[in-house]
XYZ file of C-alpha atoms in Angstrom:
567
model
C -0.051 0.008 0.002
C 1.479 3.479 -0.814
C 1.557 5.777 2.225
C 0.873 9.507 1.372
C 2.248 12.259 3.592
C 0.107 13.888 6.107
C -0.742 17.691 5.742
C -1.057 20.145 2.912
C 1.048 18.996 -0.257
C 4.070 21.143 -0.984
C 3.412 23.736 -3.895
C 6.018 23.627 -6.733
C 8.087 26.612 -7.414
C 7.522 28.859 -10.595
C 10.331 27.236 -12.460
C 9.605 23.805 -11.495
C 8.818 21.509 -14.180
C 5.149 19.802 -14.022
C 5.299 16.189 -13.187
C 3.776 13.949 -15.897
C 0.166 12.970 -15.347
C -0.378 9.707 -13.596
C -1.819 6.841 -15.628
C -5.319 6.564 -14.843
C -6.597 3.009 -13.741
C -8.637 1.202 -16.378
C -12.334 1.919 -15.813
C -13.165 -1.742 -15.332
C -10.467 -2.389 -12.676
C -12.281 -3.066 -9.295
C -11.391 -0.761 -6.323
C -10.321 -2.071 -3.168
C -12.915 -1.949 -0.367
C -12.486 -0.131 2.791
C -13.731 -1.423 5.957
C -17.210 -2.431 5.729
C -17.286 -2.170 1.946
C -17.430 -4.756 -0.807
C -15.572 -4.651 -4.025
C -17.531 -3.898 -7.170
C -16.793 -2.154 -10.556
C -16.568 1.413 -10.166
C -16.795 1.524 -6.243
C -17.647 -0.230 -3.060
C -20.828 -1.459 -1.731
C -21.205 -0.526 1.708
C -21.874 -3.716 3.957
C -23.788 -4.171 7.399
C -20.564 -5.870 8.678
C -16.759 -6.039 8.213
C -15.492 -8.238 5.352
C -14.514 -11.235 7.467
C -17.893 -11.587 9.458
C -19.722 -10.679 6.220
C -17.795 -13.586 4.514
C -18.766 -15.927 7.126
C -22.283 -14.839 6.837
C -22.506 -15.570 3.131
C -21.022 -18.961 3.678
C -23.629 -19.661 6.391
C -26.125 -18.769 3.833
C -24.716 -21.340 1.362
C -24.887 -23.899 4.245
C -28.511 -23.218 5.001
C -29.510 -23.116 1.209
C -27.712 -26.530 0.691
C -29.636 -28.093 3.385
C -33.024 -26.629 2.257
C -32.153 -27.774 -1.389
C -31.452 -31.458 -0.330
C -34.524 -31.382 1.865
C -36.597 -30.526 -1.454
C -34.774 -33.148 -3.341
C -35.451 -35.881 -0.641
C -39.096 -34.730 -0.570
C -39.604 -35.344 -4.219
C -37.738 -38.766 -3.958
C -40.083 -39.870 -1.083
C -43.140 -38.318 -2.655
C -42.435 -40.065 -6.037
C -42.094 -43.450 -4.149
C -45.151 -42.903 -2.270
C -47.492 -41.676 -5.007
C -46.119 -43.861 -7.907
C -44.459 -46.792 -6.262
C -41.300 -48.414 -7.650
C -39.006 -46.333 -5.545
C -35.817 -47.314 -7.412
C -37.305 -45.825 -10.850
C -38.730 -42.615 -9.051
C -35.289 -42.188 -7.221
C -33.395 -42.477 -10.269
C -35.593 -40.053 -12.277
C -35.696 -37.396 -9.630
C -31.858 -37.621 -8.673
C -30.630 -37.691 -12.429
C -33.170 -34.841 -13.714
C -32.326 -32.490 -10.669
C -28.567 -32.848 -11.383
C -29.025 -32.181 -14.979
C -31.246 -28.993 -14.033
C -28.767 -27.943 -11.579
C -26.131 -27.787 -14.448
C -28.451 -25.798 -16.704
C -29.388 -23.423 -13.874
C -25.579 -22.791 -13.235
C -25.184 -21.859 -17.012
C -28.198 -19.546 -16.893
C -26.967 -17.795 -13.725
C -24.186 -16.092 -15.787
C -26.581 -13.437 -17.003
C -27.541 -12.712 -13.248
C -24.176 -11.953 -11.766
C -24.164 -8.174 -12.651
C -26.604 -7.684 -9.726
C -25.885 -10.875 -7.617
C -27.590 -9.761 -4.427
C -30.744 -8.926 -6.015
C -30.819 -11.940 -8.311
C -30.008 -14.237 -5.198
C -32.937 -12.977 -3.237
C -35.250 -13.658 -6.111
C -34.030 -16.976 -6.821
C -34.392 -17.895 -3.091
C -38.079 -16.446 -3.156
C -38.931 -18.555 -6.191
C -37.271 -21.569 -4.785
C -38.906 -21.182 -1.421
C -42.281 -21.193 -3.073
C -41.657 -23.976 -5.467
C -40.078 -26.281 -3.010
C -42.185 -25.417 -0.127
C -45.394 -26.069 -1.999
C -44.355 -28.741 -4.239
C -45.218 -31.711 -1.669
C -48.664 -30.342 -1.128
C -49.408 -29.630 -4.690
C -48.193 -32.987 -5.998
C -50.218 -34.808 -3.301
C -53.488 -32.761 -4.044
C -53.116 -33.474 -7.783
C -52.485 -37.194 -7.177
C -55.443 -37.334 -4.816
C -58.128 -35.567 -7.117
C -56.843 -36.179 -10.616
C -56.384 -39.997 -10.621
C -53.937 -39.711 -13.341
C -50.468 -41.377 -12.719
C -48.934 -40.118 -15.770
C -49.960 -36.620 -14.902
C -48.527 -37.034 -11.501
C -45.249 -38.348 -13.059
C -45.122 -35.317 -15.398
C -45.735 -32.866 -12.628
C -43.032 -34.557 -10.309
C -40.536 -34.108 -13.201
C -41.669 -30.635 -13.741
C -41.202 -29.787 -10.025
C -37.736 -31.322 -10.093
C -36.573 -29.299 -13.168
C -37.803 -26.173 -11.762
C -36.227 -26.551 -8.392
C -33.060 -28.161 -9.692
C -32.622 -24.958 -12.082
C -33.009 -22.547 -8.895
C -30.603 -24.596 -7.037
C -28.144 -24.459 -9.809
C -28.167 -20.863 -9.798
C -27.261 -20.433 -6.219
C -23.504 -21.345 -6.249
C -22.514 -18.831 -9.069
C -24.380 -15.981 -7.280
C -22.787 -16.828 -3.884
C -19.461 -17.100 -5.347
C -19.975 -13.598 -7.074
C -20.973 -12.279 -3.572
C -18.015 -13.763 -1.889
C -15.622 -12.040 -4.360
C -17.455 -8.759 -4.095
C -16.712 -8.770 -0.302
C -12.959 -9.569 -0.642
C -11.056 -10.500 -3.632
C -9.157 -13.793 -3.037
C -7.563 -16.752 -5.145
C -10.626 -18.464 -6.933
C -9.588 -21.980 -5.727
C -9.728 -20.810 -2.143
C -13.100 -19.254 -2.631
C -14.491 -22.257 -4.296
C -12.907 -24.585 -1.588
C -14.691 -22.550 1.228
C -18.004 -22.282 -0.492
C -18.217 -26.021 -1.605
C -17.437 -27.035 2.050
C -20.237 -24.990 3.259
C -22.597 -26.359 0.678
C -21.639 -30.049 1.210
C -21.820 -29.749 4.962
C -25.266 -27.922 4.424
C -26.361 -31.112 2.349
C -25.286 -33.565 5.041
C -27.363 -31.664 7.744
C -30.453 -31.444 5.485
C -29.908 -35.054 4.502
C -29.948 -36.154 8.077
C -32.639 -33.664 9.185
C -35.221 -34.881 6.660
C -35.675 -38.726 7.785
C -34.959 -38.158 11.543
C -36.480 -34.799 12.345
C -38.819 -33.322 9.767
C -40.430 -36.358 8.339
C -41.605 -37.982 11.699
C -42.300 -34.759 13.458
C -43.893 -32.660 10.703
C -44.562 -34.903 7.773
C -44.149 -34.252 4.155
C -46.160 -31.224 3.653
C -45.444 -29.360 6.749
C -41.735 -30.210 6.652
C -41.423 -28.753 3.001
C -43.379 -25.538 4.027
C -40.946 -24.979 7.119
C -37.984 -25.591 4.793
C -39.365 -23.020 2.286
C -39.598 -20.345 4.962
C -36.134 -21.041 6.369
C -34.859 -20.701 2.700
C -36.618 -17.279 2.245
C -35.285 -15.891 5.271
C -31.905 -17.002 4.547
C -31.990 -15.147 1.153
C -33.469 -12.023 2.864
C -30.652 -11.902 5.657
C -27.967 -12.004 2.832
C -29.529 -9.275 0.618
C -31.737 -7.088 2.796
C -29.314 -6.670 5.399
C -25.883 -7.561 4.384
C -25.853 -6.208 0.836
C -28.752 -3.715 1.400
C -26.794 -1.090 -0.457
C -26.750 -2.964 -3.871
C -30.528 -2.619 -4.721
C -31.972 0.779 -5.130
C -34.669 1.999 -2.633
C -37.602 1.041 -4.889
C -35.986 -2.416 -5.497
C -35.417 -2.914 -1.872
C -38.878 -2.090 -1.073
C -40.010 -4.644 -3.649
C -37.704 -7.330 -2.224
C -39.188 -6.725 1.235
C -42.593 -6.900 -0.066
C -41.697 -10.167 -1.975
C -40.274 -11.746 1.209
C -43.381 -11.059 3.165
C -45.540 -12.248 0.496
C -43.625 -15.578 0.211
C -43.807 -16.100 4.064
C -47.285 -15.078 4.066
C -48.260 -17.663 1.325
C -46.216 -20.437 2.888
C -47.958 -19.522 6.415
C -51.322 -19.585 4.648
C -50.540 -22.971 3.183
C -49.631 -24.400 6.511
C -52.668 -23.115 8.127
C -54.763 -24.757 5.410
C -52.764 -28.033 5.100
C -54.879 -29.936 7.592
C -58.096 -29.109 5.676
C -56.613 -29.736 2.362
C -55.110 -33.168 3.315
C -58.413 -34.118 4.902
C -60.332 -33.206 1.696
C -57.691 -35.028 -0.473
C -57.807 -38.218 1.727
C -61.707 -38.229 1.654
C -61.559 -37.931 -2.178
C -58.881 -40.745 -2.341
C -60.187 -42.996 0.234
C -63.835 -42.470 0.379
C -64.803 -43.065 3.972
C -64.226 -41.215 7.094
C -60.700 -40.962 8.199
C -60.251 -42.487 11.691
C -56.529 -41.899 11.791
C -53.887 -40.387 9.535
C -50.252 -39.870 10.171
C -46.721 -39.823 8.584
C -44.388 -41.980 10.285
C -40.812 -42.265 9.507
C -41.336 -45.124 7.043
C -44.798 -44.629 5.597
C -48.158 -42.909 5.454
C -50.481 -44.706 7.528
C -54.339 -43.965 6.995
C -57.112 -45.910 8.634
C -60.695 -45.222 7.431
C -64.205 -46.435 8.074
C -65.384 -48.900 10.772
C -67.785 -48.161 13.749
C -66.894 -45.792 16.362
C -66.441 -42.022 16.601
C -64.902 -41.643 13.142
C -67.859 -43.225 11.311
C -70.642 -42.415 13.709
C -73.070 -39.592 13.049
C -73.275 -36.358 15.082
C -75.724 -36.183 17.904
C -77.614 -33.384 15.985
C -77.972 -35.761 12.938
C -79.264 -38.726 15.032
C -83.029 -38.235 14.341
C -82.471 -37.925 10.497
C -80.148 -41.179 10.331
C -81.907 -44.471 10.224
C -81.053 -46.835 13.117
C -80.143 -49.592 10.680
C -77.570 -47.763 8.845
C -74.394 -49.851 8.958
C -70.794 -48.283 9.244
C -68.196 -48.317 6.107
C -65.774 -51.167 6.331
C -62.566 -50.856 8.438
C -59.697 -50.263 5.842
C -55.980 -49.691 6.488
C -53.968 -48.080 3.892
C -50.069 -47.793 3.755
C -48.668 -45.265 1.492
C -51.922 -45.155 -0.503
C -52.090 -48.800 -0.963
C -54.912 -51.241 0.595
C -53.077 -53.133 3.326
C -56.069 -54.452 5.358
C -59.765 -54.785 4.418
C -61.640 -55.320 7.546
C -64.620 -57.539 6.435
C -62.320 -60.054 4.413
C -59.092 -59.689 6.132
C -59.397 -63.055 7.892
C -58.990 -64.952 4.540
C -55.362 -63.626 4.037
C -54.213 -64.100 7.548
C -55.882 -67.558 8.223
C -54.215 -68.894 5.112
C -50.850 -67.465 5.856
C -50.708 -68.662 9.734
C -52.977 -71.549 9.973
C -51.343 -74.294 7.870
C -48.037 -73.321 9.343
C -49.005 -74.083 12.942
C -50.433 -77.434 12.102
C -48.496 -80.687 11.929
C -45.434 -79.798 14.198
C -44.127 -78.150 17.252
C -45.266 -74.511 17.660
C -44.202 -73.330 20.989
C -41.906 -70.416 19.739
C -43.252 -68.403 17.065
C -41.557 -65.499 15.237
C -43.703 -62.945 13.173
C -41.750 -60.693 10.814
C -43.781 -57.577 10.160
C -47.221 -57.978 11.074
C -47.415 -54.704 13.011
C -51.154 -54.639 12.455
C -51.613 -57.621 14.853
C -53.851 -59.559 12.494
C -51.526 -62.559 11.647
C -50.442 -62.461 15.449
C -54.242 -62.823 16.285
C -54.278 -66.020 14.270
C -51.065 -67.311 16.027
C -52.467 -66.807 19.355
C -55.452 -68.992 18.550
C -53.279 -71.988 18.955
C -52.940 -73.108 22.769
C -49.613 -74.865 21.982
C -48.043 -71.391 21.303
C -45.896 -70.472 24.443
C -44.277 -67.157 23.222
C -44.408 -64.984 20.201
C -41.766 -62.486 18.999
C -42.973 -59.843 16.579
C -40.283 -57.718 14.607
C -41.775 -54.665 13.144
C -39.762 -51.790 11.945
C -42.609 -49.124 12.363
C -43.724 -48.609 15.747
C -46.575 -46.611 14.672
C -48.609 -49.617 13.480
C -48.612 -51.423 16.749
C -49.452 -48.319 18.558
C -52.442 -47.939 16.257
C -53.518 -51.563 16.767
C -53.737 -50.797 20.493
C -54.963 -47.143 20.380
C -57.975 -47.382 17.819
C -60.882 -49.196 19.458
C -62.283 -50.693 16.366
C -58.784 -51.736 14.936
C -57.949 -53.319 18.376
C -61.217 -55.283 18.397
C -60.348 -56.639 15.016
C -57.064 -57.861 16.244
C -58.548 -59.368 19.175
C -56.186 -57.072 21.492
C -53.495 -59.502 20.344
C -50.755 -57.273 21.515
C -51.981 -57.109 25.086
C -51.515 -60.880 25.305
C -48.667 -61.822 27.933
C -47.039 -64.265 25.620
C -46.115 -61.475 22.943
C -42.959 -59.627 22.794
C -42.803 -56.720 20.469
C -39.217 -55.587 18.963
C -38.878 -52.510 16.792
C -36.275 -53.437 14.025
C -35.877 -53.725 10.285
C -36.587 -57.525 9.878
C -33.646 -58.308 7.577
C -31.232 -56.563 9.840
C -32.902 -58.280 12.993
C -32.390 -61.719 11.345
C -28.671 -61.048 10.723
C -28.034 -60.106 14.422
C -30.196 -62.854 16.113
C -29.127 -66.305 17.175
C -32.663 -67.421 18.438
C -34.415 -70.372 17.066
C -38.072 -70.805 16.248
C -40.382 -73.557 15.633
C -42.514 -71.290 13.282
C -41.695 -68.179 11.451
C -44.424 -66.166 9.628
C -43.142 -63.608 7.303
C -46.153 -61.236 7.023
C -44.277 -58.878 4.637
C -44.896 -57.458 1.168
C -42.610 -59.299 -1.073
C -42.911 -56.514 -3.823
C -41.984 -53.908 -1.362
C -38.343 -52.338 -0.716
C -37.104 -53.607 -4.150
C -38.186 -57.224 -3.468
C -35.688 -57.749 -0.411
C -38.414 -59.649 1.408
C -38.544 -62.556 -1.206
C -34.750 -62.527 -1.775
C -32.556 -65.460 -1.493
C -30.625 -63.640 1.228
C -33.734 -63.013 3.294
C -34.936 -66.696 2.964
C -31.360 -67.824 3.685
C -31.207 -65.825 7.056
C -34.693 -66.935 7.940
C -33.742 -70.628 7.502
C -30.890 -69.986 9.837
C -33.385 -69.165 12.662
C -35.555 -72.260 12.076
C -35.541 -75.189 14.640
C -34.798 -78.634 13.041
C -38.418 -79.346 12.464
C -39.349 -75.639 11.952
C -41.770 -74.422 9.240
C -41.727 -71.000 7.424
C -44.715 -69.393 6.061
C -44.406 -66.257 3.599
C -46.735 -64.444 1.250
C -45.842 -65.488 -2.361
C -47.764 -62.924 -4.191
C -49.734 -63.797 -7.652
C -49.052 -66.969 -9.417
C -48.072 -65.027 -12.479
C -45.906 -62.672 -10.635
C -43.339 -63.251 -7.858
C -44.644 -66.697 -6.599
C -42.173 -68.837 -8.493
C -39.181 -66.497 -7.944
C -39.987 -66.641 -4.119
C -40.422 -70.592 -4.268
C -36.820 -70.405 -6.088
C -35.353 -68.486 -3.281
C -36.703 -70.895 -0.620
C -35.116 -73.639 -2.501
C -31.742 -71.859 -2.711
C -32.031 -71.665 1.097
C -32.323 -75.380 1.235
C -36.204 -75.497 2.153
C -38.615 -77.450 0.332
C -41.823 -75.412 -0.228
C -45.451 -75.858 -1.396
C -47.563 -73.225 -2.968
C -51.376 -72.742 -2.231
C -54.082 -70.457 -2.203
C -56.722 -69.322 0.539
C -59.724 -68.519 -1.533
C -61.252 -65.163 -2.681
C -58.973 -62.212 -2.101
C -59.608 -60.335 0.981
C -59.771 -56.980 -0.733
C -62.898 -58.051 -2.684
C -65.046 -57.141 0.203
C -63.881 -53.563 -0.060
C -64.344 -53.219 -3.671
C -60.977 -54.137 -4.897
C -61.429 -57.271 -6.966
C -58.480 -59.150 -8.255
C -56.839 -62.547 -8.536
C -56.300 -64.523 -5.290
C -52.904 -64.229 -3.770
C -50.810 -67.509 -3.135
C -48.788 -68.488 -0.164
C -45.695 -70.656 0.472
C -45.024 -72.963 3.240
C -41.462 -74.323 3.577
C -39.447 -76.596 5.805
C -36.421 -78.700 5.528
C -38.488 -81.691 4.405
C -41.638 -81.223 2.144
C -44.486 -80.070 4.486
C -47.965 -81.420 4.094
C -50.824 -78.724 4.262
C -53.052 -79.354 7.232
C -55.003 -77.518 9.949
C -54.547 -78.034 13.580
C -57.484 -79.791 15.164
C -57.438 -78.354 18.657
C -58.267 -74.696 17.641
C -61.539 -73.105 16.332
C -62.026 -74.235 12.736
C -61.000 -71.311 10.387
C -63.972 -69.370 8.515
C -62.168 -69.716 5.045
C -60.031 -72.671 5.069
C -60.652 -76.431 4.644
C -57.862 -79.161 4.258
C -59.440 -80.455 0.976
C -59.520 -76.847 -0.542
C -55.870 -76.275 0.518
C -54.616 -79.330 -1.133
C -56.689 -78.846 -4.063
C -55.151 -75.288 -4.664
C -51.683 -77.000 -4.209
C -52.330 -79.231 -6.929
C -53.597 -76.598 -9.181
C -50.554 -74.428 -8.595
C -48.067 -77.322 -9.003
C -49.683 -77.966 -12.373
C -48.780 -74.362 -13.211
C -45.197 -74.427 -11.906
C -42.526 -73.671 -14.368
C -39.830 -76.028 -14.933
C -37.176 -75.098 -14.307
C -37.997 -72.503 -11.802
C -36.735 -68.903 -12.577
C -33.648 -67.916 -11.015
C -34.231 -66.615 -7.367
C -34.345 -62.748 -6.522
C -31.314 -61.324 -4.861
C -30.445 -58.046 -3.300
C -28.230 -57.203 -6.010
C -30.440 -58.389 -9.012
C -33.944 -58.597 -10.240
C-alpha cells in the first residue's frame, strides 16, 4: 500500500517542471473495499458487517440453502415413491433430472451476476415457494386427478424447476464472496463448496430423522421453504442492502413478506386440504392419518367415533345404517380390508402351525396384529416375538378401539414380545431359534428384498430342526415362483397354495387370489390344527386342491431367485 504524507502538499516553484500525469486506472478495474465495503466495478458496496464476518455470513447462507435444497430433493424422492410406487425408478428419475437441471441453472446464472445480491434474493424466493409448496401440490393433484402419468409429469416438472433454481445459487454466492474480498478463486471455491456439502449433510440427516417423523411431508417442506426465504432475505436485505436501489429494496421486502405469508397460509390450510384429499382418495371417514418415519398410515371407516353420526344428525339417520368397512392404507395402498382380512391371515398362519411343534413363533412384520391374532389362537404357542420396523402400526392397533377389536387385542397378550427393528437386519443379528416363522411382509416392497435369496437364507438359519416358514408368495403369474426358487436356494422345500377369494374383494378391490408358500427342510404337508376353532375360510381339501392346481402351473425349471443385487 502507498503511504501518502500527512498535511498540505508542497507547492512547486514557478520554475519547476510539471510532473507527468499519472496513468489513470482502467475503468473496469475493481477498487479495493475499505472497512465495511464490498468490491465492485466502479466503487464499493457498503456492508452491514466488516469483510471477515460478512464473508462468514455468506458461507452460512450457502450452508442453509444447501440444507434446504437437499430437503426438497429428498421430499420429491420420497413423494415419488409414495405416490407412484417403484421407489428405485422414482429415485433415479428425480436425482438424474435434478442434477441435469442444476447444471443448466448454473449456466443460466451467468446473466444474473451483474446484480448478484438482488438476483440471489429472487432465486431464493422462487425456490422457497416452489420447494415449499411442491409436496402439497403434488399430493393434491394425485388425490384428485387420478392420473398417474400426469402425476409423473408434474413430479418431473417440479424437479426441473427446483434443480434450475438450486443450480443458480452457487454462481451467485461465489460472486457475492468475491465482491466482499478478492481472493484466489480456488480458495473461494473450496470454502463455498465446503459450506454447501456440510449443509447438504445436515439437510439429508434432518429429513428422515426430524422433519418427516415430526412434521410430515407437507409441513416439513413448508417450514424448509420459510427458512430458505429468510436466508435469502438476510444476505440481501441486510448484508448487501446497498446494492438494490430504494424502490427495488422495497419490492424485495414486499416479496419476502408475500412468500412467508403464502407459506404460512398453506401451513394453516394443510390440515383441511389433506383431509379433503384423503376423503377424495379413500372415500370413507378418516379414523387416523399420520406420516411415520417409514410410511403414510391411514385408517378409514369402521364403527366408532370416526364413522358415527353427530348427535344433531341422529334423528335423521336410520338406526339400521351400517358403518363403512374398516380399511388400512399404507402409502396409499390397501393393506387391510376389515370384512375379509381373515382370509389372508388364516391362509398365511393356520397351515404353518399345524403338523409340528409350535411353542416358539416369530412374526416378521405383522405390525397390524392380524397375523398375530391367528397365531395366538393356538394353545400350544408359548411365546411370540413380533419384529416390526414401524412402531406406529402396533401403537395404532392398541389405540384405535375398532382396530384393536379386529386384532382381538393381540398385543395385550402376555405371550407377545414386540421388537422394533428392520426384519432383515434383525435376522442377521439374532441367534434365536423358532418352531414357526411367519413372514407377514409385502414381497414386492423395498425392491423385493423380502422375497430375496438372502432373506430366506437368514430366516432358514433361525428355524428349529423341524421348523416351518410361511410367507406371502404374491400372484401366481408374478413373484410366486421367484420366491419359491429363493426358498429352494436356502435349502427349504416349499409348497404353494391359495386361500380362496382375495380379502380386498369385500372392500371393492377385486383381483386374483394371492398365493402363499409353506416351507420346511422336508416337504411339508398342508393341514389344519384340530385343537383350535375351525377357520372361517379354509378347509384341508380346499388347501390341497389349490396346491395341486398351482403345482400343475409351476414352471420347470423355476426362474432364478431374486437377490439383493439383482431382479
